[in-house]
PDB file of C-alpha atoms in Angstrom:
ATOM      1  CA  UNK A  20      17.722 -34.641 -12.573  1.00 67.00           C
ATOM      2  CA  UNK A  21      16.177 -31.709 -10.704  1.00 73.00           C
ATOM      3  CA  UNK A  22      14.119 -33.857  -8.322  1.00 80.00           C
ATOM      4  CA  UNK A  23      14.683 -33.157  -4.649  1.00 82.00           C
ATOM      5  CA  UNK A  24      16.243 -29.742  -5.172  1.00 84.00           C
ATOM      6  CA  UNK A  25      13.925 -26.749  -5.465  1.00 85.00           C
ATOM      7  CA  UNK A  26      14.684 -24.502  -8.441  1.00 86.00           C
ATOM      8  CA  UNK A  27      13.725 -20.835  -8.576  1.00 85.00           C
ATOM      9  CA  UNK A  28      13.443 -18.379 -11.471  1.00 84.00           C
ATOM     10  CA  UNK A  29      13.785 -21.258 -13.889  1.00 82.00           C
ATOM     11  CA  UNK A  30      11.495 -21.237 -16.948  1.00 80.00           C
ATOM     12  CA  UNK A  31       9.258 -18.752 -15.169  1.00 82.00           C
ATOM     13  CA  UNK A  32       8.680 -16.225 -17.973  1.00 81.00           C
ATOM     14  CA  UNK A  33       6.147 -16.353 -20.743  1.00 79.00           C
ATOM     15  CA  UNK A  34       8.118 -16.625 -23.963  1.00 75.00           C
ATOM     16  CA  UNK A  35       6.306 -13.532 -25.261  1.00 77.00           C
ATOM     17  CA  UNK A  36       7.345 -11.322 -22.330  1.00 70.00           C
ATOM     18  CA  UNK A  37       9.236  -8.410 -23.858  1.00 77.00           C
ATOM     19  CA  UNK A  38       9.778  -5.971 -21.011  1.00 82.00           C
ATOM     20  CA  UNK A  39      11.816  -8.235 -18.724  1.00 81.00           C
ATOM     21  CA  UNK A  40      15.397  -7.079 -18.130  1.00 84.00           C
ATOM     22  CA  UNK A  41      18.391  -7.604 -15.860  1.00 84.00           C
ATOM     23  CA  UNK A  42      17.143  -5.057 -13.323  1.00 85.00           C
ATOM     24  CA  UNK A  43      13.848  -6.907 -12.913  1.00 88.00           C
ATOM     25  CA  UNK A  44      15.703 -10.210 -12.720  1.00 87.00           C
ATOM     26  CA  UNK A  45      17.986  -8.879 -10.012  1.00 88.00           C
ATOM     27  CA  UNK A  46      15.016  -7.679  -7.977  1.00 89.00           C
ATOM     28  CA  UNK A  47      13.299 -11.077  -8.200  1.00 90.00           C
ATOM     29  CA  UNK A  48      16.516 -12.978  -7.558  1.00 89.00           C
ATOM     30  CA  UNK A  49      17.375 -10.967  -4.436  1.00 90.00           C
ATOM     31  CA  UNK A  50      13.871 -11.513  -3.040  1.00 92.00           C
ATOM     32  CA  UNK A  51      14.195 -15.238  -3.760  1.00 91.00           C
ATOM     33  CA  UNK A  52      17.651 -15.404  -2.181  1.00 89.00           C
ATOM     34  CA  UNK A  53      16.360 -13.628   0.939  1.00 90.00           C
ATOM     35  CA  UNK A  54      13.506 -16.157   1.220  1.00 90.00           C
ATOM     36  CA  UNK A  55      15.885 -19.099   0.821  1.00 89.00           C
ATOM     37  CA  UNK A  56      18.232 -17.747   3.500  1.00 90.00           C
ATOM     38  CA  UNK A  57      15.282 -17.096   5.864  1.00 91.00           C
ATOM     39  CA  UNK A  58      14.419 -20.804   5.536  1.00 90.00           C
ATOM     40  CA  UNK A  59      17.941 -21.665   6.671  1.00 90.00           C
ATOM     41  CA  UNK A  60      19.031 -22.888   3.252  1.00 88.00           C
ATOM     42  CA  UNK A  61      21.995 -21.898   1.090  1.00 88.00           C
ATOM     43  CA  UNK A  62      21.141 -20.386  -2.292  1.00 86.00           C
ATOM     44  CA  UNK A  63      23.232 -21.509  -5.257  1.00 86.00           C
ATOM     45  CA  UNK A  64      23.379 -19.392  -8.409  1.00 83.00           C
ATOM     46  CA  UNK A  65      23.815 -21.370 -11.614  1.00 82.00           C
ATOM     47  CA  UNK A  66      23.068 -21.140 -15.300  1.00 74.00           C
ATOM     48  CA  UNK A  67      21.735 -18.263 -17.299  1.00 73.00           C
ATOM     49  CA  UNK A  68      23.923 -15.558 -18.672  1.00 75.00           C
ATOM     50  CA  UNK A  69      26.981 -14.332 -16.875  1.00 79.00           C
ATOM     51  CA  UNK A  70      25.626 -10.774 -16.981  1.00 80.00           C
ATOM     52  CA  UNK A  71      22.529 -11.684 -14.971  1.00 82.00           C
ATOM     53  CA  UNK A  72      24.509 -13.540 -12.312  1.00 83.00           C
ATOM     54  CA  UNK A  73      27.045 -10.713 -12.062  1.00 82.00           C
ATOM     55  CA  UNK A  74      24.213  -8.230 -11.531  1.00 82.00           C
ATOM     56  CA  UNK A  75      23.522 -10.009  -8.252  1.00 83.00           C
ATOM     57  CA  UNK A  76      27.143 -10.394  -7.180  1.00 80.00           C
ATOM     58  CA  UNK A  77      28.406  -6.896  -8.056  1.00 75.00           C
ATOM     59  CA  UNK A  78      26.487  -3.882  -6.722  1.00 65.00           C
ATOM     60  CA  UNK A  79      28.248  -1.515  -9.107  1.00 55.00           C
ATOM     61  CA  UNK A  80      27.450  -3.462 -12.287  1.00 55.00           C
ATOM     62  CA  UNK A  81      24.212  -1.619 -13.027  1.00 59.00           C
ATOM     63  CA  UNK A  82      24.344   2.142 -13.448  1.00 49.00           C
ATOM     64  CA  UNK A  83      20.677   3.010 -13.215  1.00 48.00           C
ATOM     65  CA  UNK A  84      18.265   2.936 -10.324  1.00 47.00           C
ATOM     66  CA  UNK A  85      15.100   0.956 -10.831  1.00 44.00           C
ATOM     67  CA  UNK A  86      12.324   3.519 -11.485  1.00 46.00           C
ATOM     68  CA  UNK A  87      10.075   1.993  -8.813  1.00 45.00           C
ATOM     69  CA  UNK A  88      12.613   2.416  -5.998  1.00 41.00           C
ATOM     70  CA  UNK A  89      11.485   4.549  -3.103  1.00 40.00           C
ATOM     71  CA  UNK A  90      14.198   6.459  -1.296  1.00 41.00           C
ATOM     72  CA  UNK A  91      12.927   5.536   2.170  1.00 40.00           C
ATOM     73  CA  UNK A  92      13.086   1.742   1.745  1.00 41.00           C
ATOM     74  CA  UNK A  93      16.021  -0.559   2.534  1.00 41.00           C
ATOM     75  CA  UNK A  94      15.835  -1.931  -1.017  1.00 44.00           C
ATOM     76  CA  UNK A  95      16.336   1.598  -2.379  1.00 43.00           C
ATOM     77  CA  UNK A  96      19.594   1.979  -0.492  1.00 39.00           C
ATOM     78  CA  UNK A  97      20.749  -1.393  -1.843  1.00 40.00           C
ATOM     79  CA  UNK A  98      19.688  -0.520  -5.381  1.00 42.00           C
ATOM     80  CA  UNK A  99      21.087   2.973  -5.287  1.00 42.00           C
ATOM     81  CA  UNK A 100      23.599   2.206  -8.008  1.00 43.00           C
ATOM     82  CA  UNK A 101      24.056   5.783  -9.166  1.00 45.00           C
ATOM     83  CA  UNK A 102      25.167   7.044  -5.758  1.00 51.00           C
ATOM     84  CA  UNK A 103      27.387   3.983  -5.330  1.00 48.00           C
ATOM     85  CA  UNK A 104      28.984   4.669  -8.687  1.00 50.00           C
ATOM     86  CA  UNK A 105      29.608   8.303  -7.689  1.00 58.00           C
ATOM     87  CA  UNK A 106      31.247   7.239  -4.414  1.00 54.00           C
ATOM     88  CA  UNK A 107      33.421   4.717  -6.214  1.00 51.00           C
ATOM     89  CA  UNK A 108      34.578   7.309  -8.747  1.00 59.00           C
ATOM     90  CA  UNK A 109      35.667   9.621  -5.939  1.00 61.00           C
ATOM     91  CA  UNK A 110      37.540   6.912  -4.074  1.00 70.00           C
ATOM     92  CA  UNK A 111      38.937   4.855  -6.937  1.00 80.00           C
ATOM     93  CA  UNK A 112      42.337   6.530  -7.206  1.00 85.00           C
ATOM     94  CA  UNK A 113      43.059   6.033  -3.509  1.00 85.00           C
ATOM     95  CA  UNK A 114      41.761   2.453  -3.704  1.00 85.00           C
ATOM     96  CA  UNK A 115      43.985   1.761  -6.704  1.00 89.00           C
ATOM     97  CA  UNK A 116      46.986   3.154  -4.803  1.00 89.00           C
ATOM     98  CA  UNK A 117      46.107   0.895  -1.900  1.00 87.00           C
ATOM     99  CA  UNK A 118      45.964  -2.102  -4.239  1.00 89.00           C
ATOM    100  CA  UNK A 119      49.368  -1.128  -5.642  1.00 92.00           C
ATOM    101  CA  UNK A 120      50.732  -1.319  -2.086  1.00 91.00           C
ATOM    102  CA  UNK A 121      49.166  -4.624  -1.059  1.00 89.00           C
ATOM    103  CA  UNK A 122      49.273  -6.446  -4.419  1.00 90.00           C
ATOM    104  CA  UNK A 123      51.389  -4.586  -6.992  1.00 93.00           C
ATOM    105  CA  UNK A 124      51.346  -7.504  -9.422  1.00 93.00           C
ATOM    106  CA  UNK A 125      47.562  -7.527  -9.640  1.00 92.00           C
ATOM    107  CA  UNK A 126      47.362  -3.720  -9.728  1.00 93.00           C
ATOM    108  CA  UNK A 127      49.625  -3.733 -12.783  1.00 94.00           C
ATOM    109  CA  UNK A 128      47.117  -5.955 -14.597  1.00 94.00           C
ATOM    110  CA  UNK A 129      44.140  -3.661 -13.979  1.00 92.00           C
ATOM    111  CA  UNK A 130      43.119  -0.333 -15.427  1.00 90.00           C
ATOM    112  CA  UNK A 131      43.281   2.339 -12.671  1.00 90.00           C
ATOM    113  CA  UNK A 132      39.594   3.203 -13.125  1.00 85.00           C
ATOM    114  CA  UNK A 133      38.188  -0.350 -13.142  1.00 86.00           C
ATOM    115  CA  UNK A 134      36.484   0.132  -9.794  1.00 82.00           C
ATOM    116  CA  UNK A 135      34.686  -3.218  -9.707  1.00 81.00           C
ATOM    117  CA  UNK A 136      37.835  -5.290 -10.190  1.00 87.00           C
ATOM    118  CA  UNK A 137      39.934  -3.055  -7.915  1.00 87.00           C
ATOM    119  CA  UNK A 138      37.430  -3.385  -5.084  1.00 82.00           C
ATOM    120  CA  UNK A 139      37.146  -7.135  -5.579  1.00 83.00           C
ATOM    121  CA  UNK A 140      40.939  -7.530  -5.557  1.00 87.00           C
ATOM    122  CA  UNK A 141      41.136  -5.559  -2.328  1.00 84.00           C
ATOM    123  CA  UNK A 142      38.427  -7.725  -0.777  1.00 81.00           C
ATOM    124  CA  UNK A 143      40.275 -10.908  -1.706  1.00 81.00           C
ATOM    125  CA  UNK A 144      43.709  -9.598  -0.733  1.00 78.00           C
ATOM    126  CA  UNK A 145      42.713  -8.099   2.612  1.00 72.00           C
ATOM    127  CA  UNK A 146      40.381 -10.886   3.722  1.00 62.00           C
TER     128      UNK A 146
END
């Protein structure tokens, strides 16, 4: 069933690996996605747990920086979840007010400090 379509990060861990986590998965997945895009192909995310897939889709899902990040690398700025979280906390009330203006029905369904969903709703509504 998988013939003809390359699969990545599928059955790639030793079953006795104990120190693998969502942060390591995200790092590997983003590298793999970059390589696929560089080849002119479209990556498709499927399977696994929802949490792992969301870690790739939502920058603000993870609260901690990976300990190996270096502050002078592009990856560090992408993985700088703590600073992103701080920026979102500062801006969330104004973003929520903006959502109330553009989509009051959806704003009423969300908690005013649910930054991830508020930002996603604004992306969908404005675009």
